[in-house]
Each structure stands twice: as structure tokens, then as C-alpha cells.
């Protein structure tokens, strides 16, 4: 399989480390707006001559991306950029006649009148609007194929297929006990994406009501995470699973709650109150002239790159899906989860835990597509495909998933 990887940040670089160990990959073109980042990701794999190459590419230029896909004879585009670039990359893959994978979906827009009650443009709406075109193309656009969304959606489908007869609620619950030495505020994931999902109105799904929104950080609950992480307060956050799971899995309610912590939430609220979460460009003095810049991009530039934090991080991160329902007439409640210890991921892959946990899932999906175990066309989420091959391969990759019975 020949892959165009767009984005050589933390997750993209982790993708190269993981894919380099698998023989389904014949060649990966690593592309980034910053050529030095792409070159650095490729330089780490000199022991694999001919399997990786680098080039500069602007993800916002659809025609340029399409041309690279054609020139490099790529089978698939893997999008490892932030959600701003989903649509040009998604469209480029369609016009080039290749498969497409991303880890975050097209952006939402709040309802103009009732943002904390009704959905406006939902995550992924722009992509699903092109589902028929993708189906006609015979190619697969696999959206939301990271860890959350991604593995969490696979867990949801597995629970529906093998663990439950009826499902009352599917709730993705994410928590960690990670600390970063030397920083008061150092998010372990892309801050642009973090701001987007944490400050937008969270979406909840109920079968009798459909999708609706609430206020950011609503419905706090304490969830006890496994493997020593312990109890963490989790709150509603906008996330793709809530928009994906109900399309293919029958559940009365679907939620996503993130363990952010009071201090993290307070800092995000402050950014919002100061307007520093805005993506609208403002004019500021430059060295020789006025320049336009997005406040959110300034925040991102001032914070440390998450990919560089691994050696300062300690602890574990947990991604998982809590499911409540009935099996054989009896109540059942389980938590399907995947934990990564930062010390292990740094030692084994030189990648910090959060970005590594995100990166392994699209690589597994690529291998399943290459080997024909996942074969489909159209715009699909992970829960639209058989879960067992994915979970078995996750274990084979040396990072097994687990299940905890809650009652």
C-alpha cells in the first residue's frame, strides 16, 4: 500500500514509527507545510530505505494535494492535520480516486439562535453530504479513525455485536493522570483541536429526541478509570462519537465526557472570555508592517508542541467506552478500554502516550484495508465495519485492549 500522510506533527510522526514495523506498507509520502518537519519524520527511518519520502505540501490547496496523490500513485490519503483542513483533503482524495482516512471530522458551527439547545452544523455534516459520491467512486472515506473517535467507536460496535442484546447508553469516557514537568499549562494534544472540541456546545444523542446540545462542561460526573488512574471528574465535550455511533449502533443515549480537571477548564474559560479561542483573524503590528493573525493560532504558537513533551511527561492515559444495557434478560454494564503508559510509549516508539495512542488506530485501519479485512465504499465511521479484526490486530501490535465488568 502506498500512503500519502499529510501532517508531520506529533501524531503524524508517531504514525511513521508504528507503520515502519508493518509489512503492509510499501511506501509512505510524509507531507507537511513545514518541510523540515516532514524531513525529520523521514530521517528517523533511514534503516528502511525507499519506504518513506518527504515533501512540502499545503493541506489547504486541494488541487496540489490531488496532484501529489496522482503523481505518487497513492492508494490512500491519511489526514493527520487539524480539522480546518479536513474538507480540502477529503475532496482531493475523492477527485484523485483514492481512499481517505482522518482522525477528526469536518467542523461544526453552533446554532445561530439556540446554541445550547439545538445543533447547527454538526461535526461531519459536510463529509456525509458527499456520501453518495464516495459510494459511486467505489472508494472508502473512513472518518473519525483515531482513538477517540476511532477505537472508541470500534468498542461501541463490538459491544452491540457481542456483549448486549439492548443498549441503554454508550458513553465514551476519557481520563488520564499525566503530568508534564516544568509547565503550568501544557496540553498533551493539539491545542487548536482541544479548544474547538471543549468550547463548542457539546452534543448529546437520545433515541427519542435525536441530537441536541448543552452548555460546555455540563453534566459533571466522577468516573473511576482503571490501572491506577483512579477517579476523575468528566464533563460533556463536543466529540465525533456522538455523531457517528447512532448512525450504525442502536442505543437509547450516546454521550462523550472528558476528564479535564478544574484547572484546565478554568484556563479554557479564560481563553474564551478574552477572545483568544477565536479563529477570526485580527490585525496586529508586525516588524515592518501590519499582519493578520488568528488568536487561536497565537495561543498554539505560545504553547509547547505536544510532540516534544514526552520526556517530561509521566503517567497513563485511558480511552474507553462505557456501555450499559441488558444481555439475556439481565442488566449489564461494561467499560471497554485501552491504556497507554507514557514511559512505555517513549521507550518503545519515542512518542508520548496521547499522540501514540491516537496514531496506532489509523495504522491498524490502513492494514485492514490493505489486506481486505475492511472492504467498503462510501463515507463510513469505524462502527460501520467489523470490530473483531481491528481489536485482534490491536493486540497483535503489542498494545492490547481490556474490558471491566461494572456490575
Coordinates of N, CA, C and O in Angstrom, one line a residue, residues 307-405:
X307 N 4.3 17.1 20.8 CA 5.2 16.1 20.4 C 6.5 16.1 21.1 O 7.2 15.1 21.2
X308 N 6.8 17.3 21.7 CA 8.1 17.4 22.4 C 8.0 17.2 23.9 O 9.1 17.3 24.6
X309 N 6.9 16.9 24.4 CA 6.7 16.8 25.8 C 7.0 15.4 26.4 O 6.9 15.2 27.6
X310 N 7.2 14.4 25.6 CA 7.3 13.0 26.1 C 8.2 12.8 27.2 O 8.0 12.1 28.1
X311 N 9.4 13.4 27.1 CA 10.4 13.2 28.1 C 10.1 13.9 29.4 O 10.8 13.6 30.4
X312 N 9.2 14.8 29.4 CA 8.8 15.5 30.6 C 7.5 14.9 31.2 O 7.0 15.3 32.3
X313 N 6.8 14.0 30.5 CA 5.5 13.5 30.9 C 5.7 12.2 31.7 O 6.6 11.4 31.5
X314 N 4.8 12.1 32.7 CA 4.7 10.9 33.5 C 3.2 10.5 33.6 O 2.3 11.4 33.7
X315 N 3.0 9.2 33.7 CA 1.6 8.8 33.9 C 1.0 8.0 32.8 O 1.7 7.6 31.8
X316 N -0.3 7.8 32.8 CA -1.0 7.0 31.9 C -2.2 7.7 31.3 O -2.8 8.6 32.0
X317 N -2.6 7.4 30.1 CA -3.9 7.9 29.5 C -4.8 6.7 29.2 O -4.3 5.7 28.7
X318 N -6.1 6.9 29.4 CA -7.0 5.9 29.1 C -8.1 6.4 28.2 O -8.8 7.4 28.5
X319 N -8.4 5.7 27.2 CA -9.5 5.9 26.3 C -10.5 4.7 26.3 O -10.0 3.6 26.3
X320 N -11.8 5.0 26.5 CA -12.6 3.8 26.6 C -14.1 4.2 26.4 O -14.5 5.3 26.3
X321 N -14.9 3.1 26.3 CA -16.3 3.2 26.0 C -17.1 2.4 27.1 O -16.9 1.2 27.2
X322 N -17.9 3.1 27.8 CA -18.7 2.6 28.8 C -20.1 2.3 28.2 O -20.7 3.1 27.5
X323 N -20.6 1.0 28.4 CA -21.9 0.6 27.8 C -22.8 0.0 28.9 O -22.3 -0.8 29.7
X324 N -24.0 0.4 28.9 CA -25.0 -0.1 29.8 C -26.2 -0.6 29.1 O -26.7 0.1 28.2
X325 N -26.7 -1.8 29.5 CA -27.8 -2.3 28.8 C -28.2 -3.7 29.4 O -28.0 -3.9 30.6
X326 N -28.7 -4.6 28.5 CA -29.1 -5.9 29.0 C -28.6 -7.0 28.1 O -28.4 -6.8 26.9
X327 N -28.3 -8.2 28.7 CA -27.9 -9.3 28.0 C -28.6 -10.5 28.5 O -28.5 -10.8 29.8
X328 N -29.3 -11.3 27.7 CA -30.0 -12.5 28.2 C -31.0 -12.1 29.3 O -31.1 -12.9 30.3
X329 N -31.6 -11.0 29.2 CA -32.6 -10.5 30.2 C -32.0 -10.0 31.5 O -32.8 -9.5 32.3
X330 N -30.7 -9.9 31.6 CA -30.1 -9.4 32.8 C -29.4 -8.1 32.6 O -28.8 -7.9 31.5
X331 N -29.4 -7.2 33.5 CA -28.7 -5.9 33.4 C -27.2 -6.2 33.3 O -26.6 -7.0 34.0
X332 N -26.5 -5.4 32.4 CA -25.1 -5.5 32.3 C -24.5 -4.1 32.1 O -25.1 -3.2 31.4
X333 N -23.3 -3.9 32.5 CA -22.6 -2.7 32.4 C -21.1 -3.0 32.3 O -20.5 -3.6 33.1
X334 N -20.4 -2.5 31.2 CA -19.0 -2.8 31.0 C -18.3 -1.5 30.6 O -18.9 -0.5 30.1
X335 N -17.0 -1.5 30.8 CA -16.1 -0.5 30.3 C -15.0 -1.1 29.5 O -14.2 -1.9 30.0
X336 N -15.0 -0.9 28.2 CA -14.0 -1.4 27.2 C -13.0 -0.3 27.1 O -13.3 0.9 26.8
X337 N -11.7 -0.6 27.3 CA -10.7 0.5 27.4 C -9.3 0.1 26.9 O -9.0 -1.1 26.7
X338 N -8.5 1.1 26.7 CA -7.2 1.0 26.2 C -6.3 2.0 26.9 O -6.6 3.2 26.9
X339 N -5.3 1.5 27.6 CA -4.4 2.4 28.5 C -3.0 2.3 27.9 O -2.5 1.3 27.5
X340 N -2.4 3.5 27.8 CA -1.0 3.6 27.4 C -0.2 4.3 28.5 O -0.6 5.4 28.9
X341 N 0.9 3.7 28.9 CA 1.8 4.3 29.8 C 2.8 5.1 29.1 O 3.5 4.6 28.2
X342 N 3.0 6.4 29.4 CA 3.9 7.3 28.7 C 5.4 6.7 28.7 O 6.1 6.8 27.7
X343 N 5.8 6.2 29.8 CA 7.1 5.6 29.9 C 7.3 4.5 28.8 O 8.4 4.4 28.2
X344 N 6.3 3.7 28.7 CA 6.4 2.6 27.7 C 6.4 3.1 26.3 O 7.2 2.7 25.4
X345 N 5.5 4.1 25.9 CA 5.4 4.6 24.5 C 6.7 5.3 24.2 O 7.2 5.3 23.0
X346 N 7.3 6.0 25.1 CA 8.5 6.7 24.9 C 9.7 5.7 24.7 O 10.5 5.9 23.7
X347 N 9.7 4.7 25.5 CA 10.8 3.7 25.3 C 10.7 2.9 24.1 O 11.7 2.7 23.4
X348 N 9.5 2.5 23.7 CA 9.3 1.7 22.5 C 9.2 2.4 21.2 O 9.6 1.9 20.2
X349 N 8.6 3.6 21.2 CA 8.4 4.3 20.0 C 8.9 5.8 19.9 O 8.7 6.5 18.9
X350 N 9.4 6.2 21.1 CA 9.9 7.6 21.2 C 8.7 8.6 20.9 O 8.9 9.7 20.3
X351 N 7.5 8.2 21.3 CA 6.3 9.1 21.1 C 5.6 9.1 22.4 O 5.4 8.1 23.1
X352 N 5.1 10.4 22.8 CA 4.4 10.5 24.1 C 3.0 9.8 23.9 O 2.5 9.5 22.8
X353 N 2.5 9.4 25.1 CA 1.4 8.5 25.2 C 0.1 8.9 24.4 O -0.5 8.1 23.7
X354 N -0.3 10.2 24.5 CA -1.5 10.6 23.9 C -1.4 10.6 22.4 O -2.4 10.1 21.7
X355 N -0.3 11.1 21.8 CA -0.2 11.1 20.4 C 0.0 9.6 19.8 O -0.6 9.3 18.8
X356 N 0.7 8.8 20.6 CA 0.9 7.4 20.1 C -0.4 6.7 20.1 O -0.7 5.9 19.2
X357 N -1.2 6.9 21.2 CA -2.5 6.2 21.3 C -3.4 6.6 20.2 O -4.2 5.8 19.7
X358 N -3.3 7.8 19.8 CA -4.1 8.3 18.6 C -3.6 7.7 17.3 O -4.4 7.2 16.5
X359 N -2.3 7.6 17.2 CA -1.7 7.2 15.9 C -1.8 5.7 15.5 O -1.9 5.4 14.4
X360 N -1.9 4.9 16.5 CA -1.9 3.4 16.2 C -3.1 3.0 15.5 O -3.1 2.1 14.7
X361 N -4.2 3.7 15.8 CA -5.5 3.2 15.2 C -5.7 3.4 13.7 O -6.1 2.5 13.0
X362 N -5.3 4.6 13.2 CA -5.4 4.7 11.7 C -4.4 3.7 11.0 O -4.7 3.3 9.9
X363 N -3.3 3.4 11.6 CA -2.3 2.5 11.0 C -3.0 1.1 11.0 O -2.9 0.4 9.9
X364 N -3.6 0.7 12.0 CA -4.3 -0.6 12.0 C -5.4 -0.6 10.9 O -5.6 -1.6 10.2
X365 N -6.1 0.5 10.8 CA -7.2 0.6 9.8 C -6.6 0.5 8.4 O -7.1 -0.2 7.5
X366 N -5.4 1.1 8.2 CA -4.8 1.0 6.9 C -4.4 -0.4 6.6 O -4.6 -0.9 5.4
X367 N -3.9 -1.1 7.6 CA -3.5 -2.5 7.3 C -4.8 -3.4 7.0 O -4.7 -4.3 6.2
X368 N -5.9 -3.2 7.7 CA -7.1 -3.9 7.5 C -7.6 -3.7 6.0 O -8.1 -4.6 5.4
X369 N -7.5 -2.4 5.6 CA -7.9 -2.1 4.2 C -7.0 -2.7 3.2 O -7.4 -3.3 2.2
X370 N -5.7 -2.6 3.5 CA -4.7 -3.2 2.6 C -4.9 -4.7 2.4 O -4.7 -5.3 1.3
X371 N -5.2 -5.4 3.5 CA -5.4 -6.8 3.5 C -6.8 -7.3 3.1 O -7.0 -8.5 3.0
X372 N -7.7 -6.3 2.9 CA -9.1 -6.7 2.5 C -10.0 -7.1 3.7 O -11.1 -7.5 3.4
X373 N -9.5 -7.0 4.9 CA -10.4 -7.4 6.0 C -11.5 -6.3 6.3 O -12.5 -6.6 6.8
X374 N -11.2 -5.1 5.9 CA -12.1 -4.0 5.9 C -12.3 -3.6 4.4 O -11.4 -3.0 3.8
X375 N -13.4 -3.9 3.9 CA -13.7 -3.6 2.5 C -15.1 -2.9 2.3 O -16.1 -3.6 2.6
X376 N -15.1 -1.7 1.9 CA -16.4 -1.0 1.8 C -16.1 0.3 1.0 O -15.0 0.6 0.6
X377 N -17.2 0.9 0.6 CA -17.1 2.2 -0.1 C -18.1 3.2 0.5 O -19.1 2.8 1.2
X378 N -17.9 4.5 0.3 CA -18.8 5.5 0.9 C -18.1 6.2 2.0 O -16.9 6.0 2.3
X379 N -18.8 7.1 2.7 CA -18.4 7.8 3.9 C -18.8 7.0 5.1 O -20.0 6.9 5.4
X380 N -17.9 6.3 5.8 CA -18.3 5.5 7.0 C -17.5 5.8 8.2 O -16.3 6.3 8.1
X381 N -18.1 5.6 9.4 CA -17.4 5.6 10.6 C -16.8 4.3 11.0 O -17.3 3.3 10.4
X382 N -15.9 4.2 12.0 CA -15.4 2.9 12.3 C -16.4 1.8 12.8 O -16.2 0.6 12.6
X383 N -17.5 2.3 13.4 CA -18.5 1.4 13.8 C -19.4 0.7 12.7 O -20.2 -0.1 12.9
X384 N -19.1 1.2 11.5 CA -19.8 0.6 10.3 C -19.1 -0.7 9.8 O -19.6 -1.4 8.9
X385 N -18.0 -1.0 10.4 CA -17.1 -2.1 9.9 C -16.9 -3.1 11.0 O -17.1 -2.8 12.2
X386 N -16.6 -4.4 10.7 CA -16.5 -5.5 11.7 C -15.4 -5.1 12.7 O -14.3 -4.8 12.4
X387 N -15.8 -5.2 14.0 CA -14.8 -4.8 15.1 C -13.8 -5.8 15.4 O -12.7 -5.4 15.8
X388 N -14.1 -7.1 15.3 CA -13.2 -8.1 15.8 C -11.8 -8.1 15.1 O -10.8 -8.2 15.7
X389 N -11.7 -8.0 13.7 CA -10.4 -7.9 13.1 C -9.6 -6.7 13.6 O -8.3 -6.9 13.8
X390 N -10.2 -5.6 13.9 CA -9.5 -4.4 14.4 C -8.9 -4.7 15.8 O -7.7 -4.5 16.1
X391 N -9.8 -5.2 16.7 CA -9.3 -5.5 18.1 C -8.3 -6.6 18.2 O -7.3 -6.5 19.0
X392 N -8.4 -7.6 17.3 CA -7.4 -8.6 17.3 C -6.0 -8.1 16.8 O -4.9 -8.4 17.4
X393 N -6.1 -7.2 15.8 CA -4.8 -6.6 15.3 C -4.2 -5.6 16.3 O -3.0 -5.5 16.4
X394 N -5.0 -4.9 17.0 CA -4.5 -4.0 18.1 C -3.7 -4.8 19.1 O -2.6 -4.4 19.5
X395 N -4.2 -6.0 19.5 CA -3.4 -6.9 20.4 C -2.2 -7.3 19.7 O -1.1 -7.4 20.4
X396 N -2.2 -7.7 18.5 CA -1.0 -8.2 17.7 C 0.0 -7.1 17.7 O 1.2 -7.4 17.7
X397 N -0.4 -5.8 17.6 CA 0.6 -4.7 17.6 C 1.3 -4.5 18.9 O 2.1 -3.7 19.1
X398 N 0.9 -5.3 19.9 CA 1.5 -5.2 21.2 C 0.9 -4.2 22.2 O 1.6 -3.9 23.2
X399 N -0.3 -3.8 22.0 CA -1.0 -2.9 22.8 C -2.4 -3.3 23.1 O -3.3 -2.7 22.5
X400 N -2.6 -4.3 23.9 CA -4.0 -4.9 24.0 C -5.0 -4.0 24.7 O -4.7 -3.2 25.5
X401 N -6.2 -4.3 24.3 CA -7.4 -3.6 24.9 C -7.9 -4.5 26.0 O -7.6 -5.7 26.1
X402 N -8.7 -3.9 26.9 CA -9.3 -4.7 28.0 C -10.7 -4.4 28.3 O -11.2 -3.4 27.8
X403 N -11.4 -5.2 29.1 CA -12.8 -4.9 29.5 C -13.0 -5.1 31.0 O -12.4 -6.1 31.5
X404 N -13.7 -4.2 31.6 CA -14.0 -4.3 33.0 C -15.5 -4.4 33.2 O -16.3 -3.5 32.6
X405 N -16.0 -5.4 33.8 CA -17.4 -5.5 34.2 C -17.7 -4.6 35.3 O -17.0 -4.6 36.3

